[in-house]
Coordinates of C-alpha atoms and ligand atoms in Angstrom, one line a residue:
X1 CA 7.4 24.5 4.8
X2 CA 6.5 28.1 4.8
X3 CA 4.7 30.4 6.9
X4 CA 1.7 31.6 5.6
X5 CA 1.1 35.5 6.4
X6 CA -2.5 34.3 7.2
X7 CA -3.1 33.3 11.1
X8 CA -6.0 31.2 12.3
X9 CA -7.6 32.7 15.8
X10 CA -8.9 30.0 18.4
X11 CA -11.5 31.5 20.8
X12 CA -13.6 30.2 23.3
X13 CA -17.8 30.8 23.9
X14 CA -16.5 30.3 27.7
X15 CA -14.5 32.8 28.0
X16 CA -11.7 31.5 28.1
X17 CA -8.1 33.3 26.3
X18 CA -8.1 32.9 22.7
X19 CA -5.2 32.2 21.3
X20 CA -3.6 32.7 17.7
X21 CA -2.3 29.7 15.3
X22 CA 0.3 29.7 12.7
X23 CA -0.6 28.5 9.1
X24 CA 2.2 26.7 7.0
X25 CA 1.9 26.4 3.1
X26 CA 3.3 23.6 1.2
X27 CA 4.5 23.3 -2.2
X28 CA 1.3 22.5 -3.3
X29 CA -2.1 21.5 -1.8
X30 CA -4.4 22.5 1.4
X31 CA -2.1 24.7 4.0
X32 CA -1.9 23.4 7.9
X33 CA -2.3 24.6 11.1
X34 CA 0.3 24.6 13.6
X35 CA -1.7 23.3 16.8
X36 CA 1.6 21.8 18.5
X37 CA 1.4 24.6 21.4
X38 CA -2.6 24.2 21.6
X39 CA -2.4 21.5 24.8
X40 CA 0.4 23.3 26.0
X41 CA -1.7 27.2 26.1
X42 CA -5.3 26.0 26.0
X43 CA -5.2 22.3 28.2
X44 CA -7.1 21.2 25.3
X45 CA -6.3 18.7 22.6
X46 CA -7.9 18.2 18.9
X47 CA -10.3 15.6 17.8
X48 CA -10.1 13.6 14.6
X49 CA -10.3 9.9 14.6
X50 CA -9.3 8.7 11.5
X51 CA -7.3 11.6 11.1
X52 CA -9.8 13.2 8.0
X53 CA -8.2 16.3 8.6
X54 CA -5.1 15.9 10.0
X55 CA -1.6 16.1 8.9
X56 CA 0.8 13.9 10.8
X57 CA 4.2 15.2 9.1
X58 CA 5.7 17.4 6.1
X59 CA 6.6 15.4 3.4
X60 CA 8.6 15.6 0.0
X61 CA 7.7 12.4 -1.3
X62 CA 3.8 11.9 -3.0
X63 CA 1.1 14.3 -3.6
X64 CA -2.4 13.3 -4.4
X65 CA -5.2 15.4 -5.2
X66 CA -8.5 13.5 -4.9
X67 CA -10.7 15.9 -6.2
X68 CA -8.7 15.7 -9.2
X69 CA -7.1 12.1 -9.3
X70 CA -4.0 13.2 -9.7
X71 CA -0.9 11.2 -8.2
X72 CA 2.5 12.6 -8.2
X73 CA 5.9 10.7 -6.9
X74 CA 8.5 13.0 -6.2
X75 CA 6.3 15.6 -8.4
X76 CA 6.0 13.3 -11.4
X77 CA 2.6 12.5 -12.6
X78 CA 1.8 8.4 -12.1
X79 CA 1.0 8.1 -16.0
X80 CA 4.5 9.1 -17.2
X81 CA 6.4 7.0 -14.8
X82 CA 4.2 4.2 -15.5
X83 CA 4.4 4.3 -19.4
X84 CA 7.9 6.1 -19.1
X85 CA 9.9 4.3 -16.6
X86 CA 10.5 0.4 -15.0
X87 CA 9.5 -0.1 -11.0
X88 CA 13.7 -0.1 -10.5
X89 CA 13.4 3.4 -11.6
X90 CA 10.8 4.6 -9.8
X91 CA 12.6 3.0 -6.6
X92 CA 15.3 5.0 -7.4
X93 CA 13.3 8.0 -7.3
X94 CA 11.2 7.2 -4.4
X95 CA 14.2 6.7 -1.9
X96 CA 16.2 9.8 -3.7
X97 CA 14.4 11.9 -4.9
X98 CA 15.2 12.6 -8.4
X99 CA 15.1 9.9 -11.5
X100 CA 18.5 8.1 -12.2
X101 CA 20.9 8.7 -15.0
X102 CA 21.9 6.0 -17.1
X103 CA 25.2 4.9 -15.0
X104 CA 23.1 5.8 -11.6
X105 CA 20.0 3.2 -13.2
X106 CA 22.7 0.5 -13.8
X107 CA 24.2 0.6 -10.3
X108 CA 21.2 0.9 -8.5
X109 CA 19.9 -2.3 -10.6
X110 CA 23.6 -4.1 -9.8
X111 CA 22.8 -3.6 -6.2
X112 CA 19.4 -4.3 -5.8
X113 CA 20.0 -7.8 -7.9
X114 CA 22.8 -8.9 -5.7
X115 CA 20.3 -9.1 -2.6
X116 CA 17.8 -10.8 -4.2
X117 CA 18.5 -13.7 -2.5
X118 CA 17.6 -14.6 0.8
X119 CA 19.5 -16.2 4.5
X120 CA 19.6 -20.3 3.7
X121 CA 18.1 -20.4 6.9
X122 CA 14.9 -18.4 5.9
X123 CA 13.4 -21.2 4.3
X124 CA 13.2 -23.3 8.0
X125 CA 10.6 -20.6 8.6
X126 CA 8.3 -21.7 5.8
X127 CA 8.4 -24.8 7.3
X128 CA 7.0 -23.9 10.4
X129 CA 3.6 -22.5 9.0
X130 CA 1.0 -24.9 8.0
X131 CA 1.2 -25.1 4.0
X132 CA -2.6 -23.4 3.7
X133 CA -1.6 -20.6 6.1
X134 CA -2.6 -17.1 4.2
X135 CA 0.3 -15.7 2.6
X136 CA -0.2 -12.6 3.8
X137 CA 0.6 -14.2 7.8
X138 CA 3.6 -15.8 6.3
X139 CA 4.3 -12.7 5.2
X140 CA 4.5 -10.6 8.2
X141 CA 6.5 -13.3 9.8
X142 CA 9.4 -13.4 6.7
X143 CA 9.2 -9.8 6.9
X144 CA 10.4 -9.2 11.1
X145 CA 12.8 -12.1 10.8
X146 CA 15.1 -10.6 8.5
X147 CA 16.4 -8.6 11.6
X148 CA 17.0 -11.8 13.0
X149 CA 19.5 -11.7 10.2
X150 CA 20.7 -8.4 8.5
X151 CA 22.4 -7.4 12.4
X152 CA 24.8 -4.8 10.6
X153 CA 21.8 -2.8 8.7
X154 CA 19.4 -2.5 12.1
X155 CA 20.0 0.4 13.5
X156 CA 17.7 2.8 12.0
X157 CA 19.8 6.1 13.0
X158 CA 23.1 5.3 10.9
X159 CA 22.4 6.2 7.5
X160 CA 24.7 3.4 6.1
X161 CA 22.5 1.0 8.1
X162 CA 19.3 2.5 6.7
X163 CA 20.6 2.0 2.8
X164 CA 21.9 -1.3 3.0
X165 CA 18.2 -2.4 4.8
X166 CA 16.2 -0.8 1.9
X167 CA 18.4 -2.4 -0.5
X168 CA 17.9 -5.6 1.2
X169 CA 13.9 -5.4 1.7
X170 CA 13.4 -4.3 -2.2
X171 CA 15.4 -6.6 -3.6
X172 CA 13.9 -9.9 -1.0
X173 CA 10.3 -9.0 -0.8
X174 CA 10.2 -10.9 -4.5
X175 CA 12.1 -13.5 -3.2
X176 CA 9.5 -14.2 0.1
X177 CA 6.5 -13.9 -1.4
X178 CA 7.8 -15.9 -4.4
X179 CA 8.7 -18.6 -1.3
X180 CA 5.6 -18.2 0.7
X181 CA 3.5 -19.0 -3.1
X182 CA 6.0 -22.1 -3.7
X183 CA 5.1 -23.3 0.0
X184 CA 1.8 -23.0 -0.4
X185 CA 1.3 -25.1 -3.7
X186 CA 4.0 -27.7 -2.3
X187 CA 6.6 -26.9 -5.0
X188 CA 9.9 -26.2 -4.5
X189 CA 11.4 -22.9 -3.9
X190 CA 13.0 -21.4 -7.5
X191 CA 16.2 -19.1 -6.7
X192 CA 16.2 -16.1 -8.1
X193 CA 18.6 -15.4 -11.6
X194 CA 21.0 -12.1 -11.6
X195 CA 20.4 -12.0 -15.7
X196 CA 16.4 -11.1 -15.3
X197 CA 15.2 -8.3 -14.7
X198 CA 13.6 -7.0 -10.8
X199 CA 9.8 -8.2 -12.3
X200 CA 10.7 -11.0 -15.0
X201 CA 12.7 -13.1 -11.6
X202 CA 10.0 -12.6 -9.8
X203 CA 7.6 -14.3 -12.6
X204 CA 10.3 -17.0 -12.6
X205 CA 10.4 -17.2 -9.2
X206 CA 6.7 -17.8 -9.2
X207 CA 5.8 -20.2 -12.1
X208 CA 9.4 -22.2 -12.6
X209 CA 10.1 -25.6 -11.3
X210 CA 13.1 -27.4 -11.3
X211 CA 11.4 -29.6 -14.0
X212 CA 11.6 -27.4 -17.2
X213 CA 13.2 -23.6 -18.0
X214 CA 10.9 -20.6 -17.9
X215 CA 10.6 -18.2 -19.8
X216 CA 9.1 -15.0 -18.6
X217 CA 6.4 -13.2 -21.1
X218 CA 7.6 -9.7 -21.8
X219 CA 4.0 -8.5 -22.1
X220 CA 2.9 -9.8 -18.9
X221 CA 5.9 -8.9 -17.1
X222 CA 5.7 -5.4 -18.2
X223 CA 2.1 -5.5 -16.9
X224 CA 3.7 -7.2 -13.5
X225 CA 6.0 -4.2 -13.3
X226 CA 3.0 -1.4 -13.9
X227 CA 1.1 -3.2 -11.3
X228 CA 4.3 -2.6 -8.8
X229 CA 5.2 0.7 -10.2
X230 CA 1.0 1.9 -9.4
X231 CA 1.4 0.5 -5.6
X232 CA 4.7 1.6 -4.8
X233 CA 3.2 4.6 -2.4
X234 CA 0.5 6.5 -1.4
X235 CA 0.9 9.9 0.8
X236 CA 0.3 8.5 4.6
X237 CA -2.1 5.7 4.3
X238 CA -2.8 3.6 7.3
X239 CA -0.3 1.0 6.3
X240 CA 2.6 3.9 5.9
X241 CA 1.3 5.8 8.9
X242 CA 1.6 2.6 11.1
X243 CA 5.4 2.3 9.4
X244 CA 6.5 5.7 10.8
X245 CA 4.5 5.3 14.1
X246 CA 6.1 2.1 14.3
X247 CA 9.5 3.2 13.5
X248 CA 9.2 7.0 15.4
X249 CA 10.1 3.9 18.5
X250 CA 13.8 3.7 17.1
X251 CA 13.0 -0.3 16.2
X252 CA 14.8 -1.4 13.2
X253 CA 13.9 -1.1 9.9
X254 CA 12.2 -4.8 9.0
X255 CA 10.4 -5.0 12.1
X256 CA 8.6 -1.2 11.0
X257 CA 8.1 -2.9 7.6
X258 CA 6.4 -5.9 8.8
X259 CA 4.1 -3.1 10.9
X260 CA 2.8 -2.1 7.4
X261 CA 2.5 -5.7 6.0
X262 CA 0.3 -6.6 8.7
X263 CA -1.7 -3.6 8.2
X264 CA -1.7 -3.2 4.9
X265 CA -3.4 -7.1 5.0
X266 CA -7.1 -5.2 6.0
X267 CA -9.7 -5.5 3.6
X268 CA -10.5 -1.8 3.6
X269 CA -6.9 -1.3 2.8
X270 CA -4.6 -3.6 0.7
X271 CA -6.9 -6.6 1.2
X272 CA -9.2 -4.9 -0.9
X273 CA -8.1 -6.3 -4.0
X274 CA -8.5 -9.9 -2.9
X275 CA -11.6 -8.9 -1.7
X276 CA -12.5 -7.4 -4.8
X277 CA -12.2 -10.4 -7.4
X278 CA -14.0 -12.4 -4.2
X279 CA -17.0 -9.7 -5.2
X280 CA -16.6 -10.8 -8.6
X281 CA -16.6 -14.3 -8.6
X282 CA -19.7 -14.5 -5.9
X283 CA -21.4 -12.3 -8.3
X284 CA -20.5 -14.3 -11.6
X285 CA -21.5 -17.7 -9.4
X286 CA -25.0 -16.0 -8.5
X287 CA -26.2 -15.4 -11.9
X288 CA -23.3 -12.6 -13.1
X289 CA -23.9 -9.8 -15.1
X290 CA -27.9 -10.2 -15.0
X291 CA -27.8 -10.4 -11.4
X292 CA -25.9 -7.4 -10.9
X293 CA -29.2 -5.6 -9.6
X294 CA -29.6 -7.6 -6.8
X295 CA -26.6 -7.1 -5.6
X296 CA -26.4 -3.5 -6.4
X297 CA -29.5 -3.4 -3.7
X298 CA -27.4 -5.2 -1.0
X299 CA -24.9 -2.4 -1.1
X300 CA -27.2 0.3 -1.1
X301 CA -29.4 -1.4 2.0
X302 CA -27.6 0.0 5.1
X303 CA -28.5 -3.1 7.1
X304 CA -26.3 -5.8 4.9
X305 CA -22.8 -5.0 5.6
X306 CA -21.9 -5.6 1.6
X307 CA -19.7 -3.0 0.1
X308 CA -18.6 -2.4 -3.3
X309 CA -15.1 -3.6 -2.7
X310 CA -12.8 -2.1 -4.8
X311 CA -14.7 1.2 -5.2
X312 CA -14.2 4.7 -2.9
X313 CA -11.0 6.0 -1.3
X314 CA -10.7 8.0 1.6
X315 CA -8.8 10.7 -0.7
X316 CA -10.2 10.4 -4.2
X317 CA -13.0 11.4 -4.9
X318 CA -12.6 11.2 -8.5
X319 CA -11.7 8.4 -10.4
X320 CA -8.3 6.9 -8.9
X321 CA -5.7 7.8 -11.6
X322 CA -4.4 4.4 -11.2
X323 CA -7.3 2.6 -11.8
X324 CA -7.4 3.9 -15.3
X325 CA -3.9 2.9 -15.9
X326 CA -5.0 -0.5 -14.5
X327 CA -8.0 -0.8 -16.7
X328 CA -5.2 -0.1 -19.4
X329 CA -3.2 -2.8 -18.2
X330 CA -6.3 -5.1 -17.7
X331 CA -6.8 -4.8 -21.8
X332 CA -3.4 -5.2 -22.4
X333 CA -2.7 -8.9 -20.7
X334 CA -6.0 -10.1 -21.6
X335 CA -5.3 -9.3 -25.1
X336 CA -1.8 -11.0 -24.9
X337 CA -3.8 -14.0 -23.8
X338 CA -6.6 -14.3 -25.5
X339 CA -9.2 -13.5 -22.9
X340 CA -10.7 -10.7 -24.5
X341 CA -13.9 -12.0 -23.3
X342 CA -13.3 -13.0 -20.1
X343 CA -16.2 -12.9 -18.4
X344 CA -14.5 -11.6 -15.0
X345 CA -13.4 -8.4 -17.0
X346 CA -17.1 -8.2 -18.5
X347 CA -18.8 -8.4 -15.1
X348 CA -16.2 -5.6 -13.7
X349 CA -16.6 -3.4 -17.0
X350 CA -20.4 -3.7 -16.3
X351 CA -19.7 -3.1 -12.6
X352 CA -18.1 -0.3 -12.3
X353 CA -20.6 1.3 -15.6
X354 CA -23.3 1.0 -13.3
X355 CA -21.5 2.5 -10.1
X356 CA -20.5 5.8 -12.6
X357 CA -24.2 6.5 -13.4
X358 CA -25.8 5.6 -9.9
X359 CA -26.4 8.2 -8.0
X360 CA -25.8 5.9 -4.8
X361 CA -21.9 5.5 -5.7
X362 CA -21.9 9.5 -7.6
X363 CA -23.5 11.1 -4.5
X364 CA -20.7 9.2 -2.4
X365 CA -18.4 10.2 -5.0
X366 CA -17.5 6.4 -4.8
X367 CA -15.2 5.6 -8.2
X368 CA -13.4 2.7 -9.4
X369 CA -9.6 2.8 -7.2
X370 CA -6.8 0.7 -7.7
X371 CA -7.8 -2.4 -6.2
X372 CA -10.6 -3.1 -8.5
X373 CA -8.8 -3.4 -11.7
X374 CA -5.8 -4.9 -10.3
X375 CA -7.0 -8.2 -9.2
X376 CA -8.2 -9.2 -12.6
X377 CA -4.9 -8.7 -14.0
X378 CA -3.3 -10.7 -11.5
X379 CA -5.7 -13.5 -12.2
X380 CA -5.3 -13.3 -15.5
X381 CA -1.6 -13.6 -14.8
X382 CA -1.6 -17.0 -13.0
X383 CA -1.0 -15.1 -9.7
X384 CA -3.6 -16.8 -6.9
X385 CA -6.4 -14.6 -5.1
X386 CA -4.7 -15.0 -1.2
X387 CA -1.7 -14.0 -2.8
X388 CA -2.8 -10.5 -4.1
X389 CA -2.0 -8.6 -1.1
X390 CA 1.0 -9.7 -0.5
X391 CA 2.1 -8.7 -4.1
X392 CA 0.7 -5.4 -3.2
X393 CA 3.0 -5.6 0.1
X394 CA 5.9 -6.1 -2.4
X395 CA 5.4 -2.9 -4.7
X396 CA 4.3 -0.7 -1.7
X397 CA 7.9 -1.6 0.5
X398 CA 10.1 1.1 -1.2
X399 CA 6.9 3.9 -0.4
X400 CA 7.1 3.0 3.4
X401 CA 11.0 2.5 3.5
X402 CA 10.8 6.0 1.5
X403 CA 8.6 7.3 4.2
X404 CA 10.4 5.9 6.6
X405 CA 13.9 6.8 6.5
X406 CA 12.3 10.8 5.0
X407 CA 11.0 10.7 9.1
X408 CA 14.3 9.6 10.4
X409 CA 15.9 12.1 8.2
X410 CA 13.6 15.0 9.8
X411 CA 15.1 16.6 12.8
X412 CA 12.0 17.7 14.0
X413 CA 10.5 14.0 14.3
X414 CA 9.7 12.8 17.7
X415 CA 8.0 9.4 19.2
X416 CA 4.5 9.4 18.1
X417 CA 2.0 9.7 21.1
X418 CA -1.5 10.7 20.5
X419 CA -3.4 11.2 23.1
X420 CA -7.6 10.9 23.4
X421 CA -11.1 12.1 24.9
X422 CA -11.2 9.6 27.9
X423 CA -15.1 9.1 28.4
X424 CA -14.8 6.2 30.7
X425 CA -15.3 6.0 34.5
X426 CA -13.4 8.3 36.8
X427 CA -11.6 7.5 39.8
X428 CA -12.9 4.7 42.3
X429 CA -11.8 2.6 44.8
X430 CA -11.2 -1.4 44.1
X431 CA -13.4 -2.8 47.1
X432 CA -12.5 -6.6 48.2
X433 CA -13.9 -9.3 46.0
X434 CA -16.6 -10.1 48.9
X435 CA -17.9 -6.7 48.5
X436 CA -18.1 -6.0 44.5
Ligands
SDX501 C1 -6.5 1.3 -0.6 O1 -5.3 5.3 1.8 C2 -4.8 4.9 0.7 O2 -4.2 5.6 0.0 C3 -5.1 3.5 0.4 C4 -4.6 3.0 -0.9 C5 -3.1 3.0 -1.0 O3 -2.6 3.0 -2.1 O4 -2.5 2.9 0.1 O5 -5.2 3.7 -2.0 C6 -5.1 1.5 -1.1 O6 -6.6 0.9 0.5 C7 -7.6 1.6 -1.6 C8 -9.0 1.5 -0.9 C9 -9.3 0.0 -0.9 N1 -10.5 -0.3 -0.1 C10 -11.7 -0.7 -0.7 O7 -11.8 -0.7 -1.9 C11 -12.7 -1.2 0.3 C12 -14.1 -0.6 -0.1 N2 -14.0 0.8 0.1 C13 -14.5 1.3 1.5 O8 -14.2 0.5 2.5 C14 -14.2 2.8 1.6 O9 -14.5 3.4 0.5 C15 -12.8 3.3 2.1 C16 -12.4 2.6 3.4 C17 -11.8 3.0 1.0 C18 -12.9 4.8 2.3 O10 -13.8 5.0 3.3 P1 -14.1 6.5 3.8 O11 -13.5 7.6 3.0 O12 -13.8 6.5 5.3 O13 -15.6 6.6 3.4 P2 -16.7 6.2 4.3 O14 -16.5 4.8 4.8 O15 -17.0 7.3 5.4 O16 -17.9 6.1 3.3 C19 -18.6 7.3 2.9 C20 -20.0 6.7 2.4 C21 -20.7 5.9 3.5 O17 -22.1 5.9 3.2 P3 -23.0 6.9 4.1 O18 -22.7 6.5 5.6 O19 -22.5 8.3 3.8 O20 -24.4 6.6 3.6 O21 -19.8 5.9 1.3 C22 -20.2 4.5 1.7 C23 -20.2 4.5 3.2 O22 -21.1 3.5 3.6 N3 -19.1 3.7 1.1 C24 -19.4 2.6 0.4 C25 -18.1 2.2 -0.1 N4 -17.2 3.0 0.4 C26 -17.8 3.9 1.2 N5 -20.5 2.0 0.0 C27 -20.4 0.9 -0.7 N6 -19.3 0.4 -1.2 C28 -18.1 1.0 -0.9 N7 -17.0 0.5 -1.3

């Protein structure tokens, strides 16, 4: 980061000694303010729950800009890695920073297929859930066991330690959700086959049984891969902010993973998009597209706690860049199936027309974002409602192991500890029981 020439000047109504504030710029977007000696000159800290205005690291790994919906990994704009690349790829370029080269593609590919499967004993874990538990709980479990396993890639210092665990985590997060699905339904798990590709396994993974071959639809695993390619990261969301909070501790890489699964399981987060097509379908079983009004109203009335899921972003506010490409995507598999007029996509389409001329959602700059699109297509592609976040879980792992080891890599980086505005009582005595 550079200094900027500019300086910020704090001063005080009181009285009290102002003090002056370095600005950094980045490469691109909003410059900071250095405020890491403000406690230590002024005895006074910041104030920004929710962080709306606060940077919590430097990073060279994704830009967005909300007010323009753009979305850039590693400077590359989402809609050419999404039509120009496979989700392999954009791993690649997530955890080092440039796209691969043909020979560098085909070993990373090589490696990441050869840990696709999982510890023999992981599947004694699946047994210990009951068979309707949400995947998304299974999930979290799967996820922190694996350093009940991996004991030679756990120390999150040694550099070795922290490739071989991404390796492992991209390459088995198919393979456990694929396991925690199969539980679910009661069907046997489906090992995974070193001649498909990262997303066409974990299709067979998904639909096979030991009963009859599958064979993966190029179409819809292309779609698949989009979808994993559109997750795979997002700047420091609350899911990848817990990650490097959670792994600032020194704990090992999988347990700092399964931080962000169980965050990322919120509906105002990733459990959006299941909570999205759960919009949907109450609307379609309450009358659908006529009845859109009424619930239109609900949103609007400030006493109902009804929002538009699937719509507004803390960042964007202009349409999510991957929403379009989801919409895209959304055309694509429904075509490939036949169910151009599913009446799912017809409610959504109508949906989100009448959130882009009401002045309600365009006042609160509330647009379309990634979750809204994406749980029709994984409808569409067989893929269950509960399991949606956890798919989302999958994509997003390489962003947060990105994140992660980009932290660890910094030799600035120090535990996280914010502190707070204590408002509570201030000193007393305990008196004896008798007496209180
Ligand atoms: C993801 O951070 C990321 O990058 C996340 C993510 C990623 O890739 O990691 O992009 C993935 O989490 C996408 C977001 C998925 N969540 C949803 O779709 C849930 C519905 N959306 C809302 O919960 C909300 O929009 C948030 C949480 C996404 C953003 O909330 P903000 O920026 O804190 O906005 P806000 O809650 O302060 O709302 C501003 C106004 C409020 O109204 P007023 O008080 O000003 O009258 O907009 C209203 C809110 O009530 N509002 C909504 C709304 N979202 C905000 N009203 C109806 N429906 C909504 N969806």
């Amino acid at each position: 980061m550079t200094p900027s020439d500019v300086k910020a000047t704090l001063s005080f109504s009181d009285g009290s000694p102002s003090m002056e504030l370095p600005l950094y710029k980045g490469s691109i977007g909003p410059d900071v303010i250095d405020i890491r000696k403000l406690y230590a000159q002024t005895g006074k800290f910041t104030y920004d729950p929710g962080f709306l205005s606060t940077a919590s690291c430097n990073s060279t790994i994704t830009y967005i800009d909300g007010d323009k919906g753009q979305l850039l990994y590693r400077g590359y704009p989402i809609e050419q890695l999404a039509t120009g690349c496979d989700f392999l790829e954009v791993c690649y370029l997530l955890l080092n920073g440039e796209l691969p080269q043909q020979a560098e593609r085909d070993d990373f590919v090589k490696t990441i297929t050869y840990h696709t499967m999982v510890n023999e004993q992981m599947q004694f874990f699946l047994r210990g859930f009951r068979r309707d538990a949400h995947p998304m709980a299974v999930m979290t479990g799967l996820v922190g066991a694996l350093s009940a396993f991996y004991h030679d890639s756990t120390d999150i210092h040694n550099a070795q330690h922290r490739t071989i665990a991404a390796h492992r985590l991209i390459a088995k997060m198919p393979t456990l959700v694929a396991m925690a699905y199969k539980y679910g339904v009661g069907q046997p798990f489906i090992y995974p086959k070193n001649d498909l590709s990262y997303s066409a396994n974990f299709m067979r993974m998904m639909f096979a049984t030991p009963c009859e071959e599958y064979v993966p639809n190029p179409v819809l695993v292309r779609a698949l891969d989009r979808i994993f390619i559109l997750h795979a990261d997002h700047e420091q969301n609350a899911s990848t902010s817990t990650v490097r909070l959670c792994g600032s501790s020194g704990t090992n890489p999988f347990a700092a993973i399964a931080a962000g699964v169980a965050c990322l399981w919120g509906p105002a987060h990733g459990g959006a998009n299941e909570a999205a097509l759960n919009m949907l379908e109450e609307i379609q079983r309450n009358g659908g597209v006529e009845k859109i009004g009424e619930f239109i109203k609900q949103v609007k009335d400030k006493n109902s706690s009804v929002k538009l899921m699937g719509f507004g972003h803390r960042v964007y506010k202009n349409y999510d860049p991957r929403a379009k490409l989801m919409r895209e995507t959304c055309h694509e598999v429904l075509q490939e199936l036949g169910l151009q007029n599913d009446p799912m996509f017809k409610l959504a389409m109508a949906l989100e027309k009448i959130a882009l001329e009401d002045d309600y959602f365009v006042s609160r700059k509330l647009y379309p974002n990634v979750d809204f699109y994406s749980g029709i297509v994984q409808r569409a592609l067989g893929i269950p409602v509960s399991l949606f976040t956890a798919i989302f879980a999958l994509a997003r792992t390489v962003g947060w192991i990105a994140q992660l080891n980009e932290m660890i890599g910094d030799a600035e980086y120090k535990i996280g500890r914010p502190r707070q505005l204590f408002v509570g009582s201030p000193v007393r005595d305990v008196k004896p029981i008798a007496e209180r």
